[in-house]
């Protein structure tokens, strides 16, 4: 009977020449990790919450837009240490009652 390999947290790719600054997430990775729910959520986080913009290497609309892992992780770390957001207070509408 063959023994099962113990689970290790070490990456399978042991390429020491690889610079972690140049590792990327793509949109599908962000969704799979639960960082964003959809493209609307992604754009809202970029616009309102300081999520890092993608590193586009081309002006083509069809080119993939990678997000640097280091910047995404730094954003998550900053967000984890931030106080919870207060709900937006909307003005209460004044009802106009018609009197005859």
XYZ file of C-alpha atoms in Angstrom:
100
model
C 0.000 0.000 0.000
C 1.380 3.346 -1.053
C 1.637 6.090 1.582
C -0.148 9.346 0.912
C 2.083 12.359 0.561
C 1.703 14.804 3.438
C 0.291 18.194 2.483
C 2.944 20.880 2.363
C 2.498 24.587 1.925
C 5.623 24.848 -0.224
C 4.911 25.702 -3.855
C 5.417 22.969 -6.403
C 7.292 25.336 -8.680
C 10.666 25.834 -7.016
C 12.023 28.212 -9.644
C 14.247 30.486 -7.538
C 14.889 32.867 -10.460
C 11.275 33.959 -10.460
C 10.674 37.425 -9.035
C 7.436 37.518 -6.991
C 6.980 41.164 -7.988
C 6.202 39.938 -11.511
C 3.552 37.349 -10.668
C 0.040 38.221 -11.771
C -3.633 37.518 -11.182
C -6.129 37.689 -14.004
C -9.835 38.469 -13.658
C -10.775 34.783 -13.375
C -8.201 34.348 -10.580
C -9.655 37.308 -8.652
C -13.144 35.798 -8.916
C -11.939 32.298 -7.949
C -10.201 33.687 -4.848
C -13.294 35.665 -3.838
C -11.555 39.038 -4.133
C -14.181 40.316 -6.580
C -17.602 38.952 -7.535
C -17.877 40.220 -11.115
C -16.526 42.918 -13.429
C -18.844 45.550 -11.981
C -17.514 44.796 -8.489
C -13.944 44.967 -9.808
C -14.473 48.374 -11.443
C -16.231 49.705 -8.326
C -13.288 48.610 -6.169
C -10.818 50.246 -8.567
C -12.807 53.491 -8.684
C -13.896 53.801 -5.032
C -11.690 51.593 -2.865
C -8.215 52.001 -4.336
C -7.914 48.510 -5.826
C -4.819 48.402 -8.067
C -5.322 49.011 -11.758
C -4.287 46.290 -14.216
C -0.868 46.274 -15.850
C -1.839 46.507 -19.512
C 0.995 45.720 -21.888
C -0.999 46.675 -24.959
C -3.600 49.242 -25.947
C -5.696 46.505 -27.502
C -9.112 46.080 -25.880
C -8.775 42.306 -26.278
C -5.483 41.944 -24.470
C -5.524 40.329 -21.050
C -5.285 42.675 -18.099
C -3.053 41.192 -15.396
C -3.064 42.491 -11.816
C 0.217 42.302 -9.891
C -0.118 39.841 -7.022
C 2.071 41.997 -4.773
C -0.197 45.031 -5.266
C -3.395 43.004 -4.785
C -2.011 41.490 -1.573
C -0.923 44.932 -0.324
C -4.449 46.255 -1.020
C -5.969 43.316 0.878
C -3.592 43.932 3.807
C -4.480 47.639 3.943
C -8.156 46.815 3.757
C -7.911 44.208 6.521
C -6.422 46.822 8.853
C -8.909 49.535 7.960
C -11.888 50.277 10.202
C -15.230 49.067 8.852
C -16.996 51.423 6.486
C -19.973 53.327 7.784
C -23.177 52.960 5.792
C -23.977 55.802 3.441
C -26.537 58.121 4.975
C -29.039 59.185 2.378
C -31.281 62.194 2.955
C -34.764 61.327 4.081
C -37.279 62.296 1.442
C -39.895 64.802 2.543
C -43.388 63.663 1.697
C -45.650 66.419 0.495
C -49.177 65.992 1.686
C -51.777 67.728 -0.444
C -54.376 69.636 1.548
C -57.624 70.831 0.068
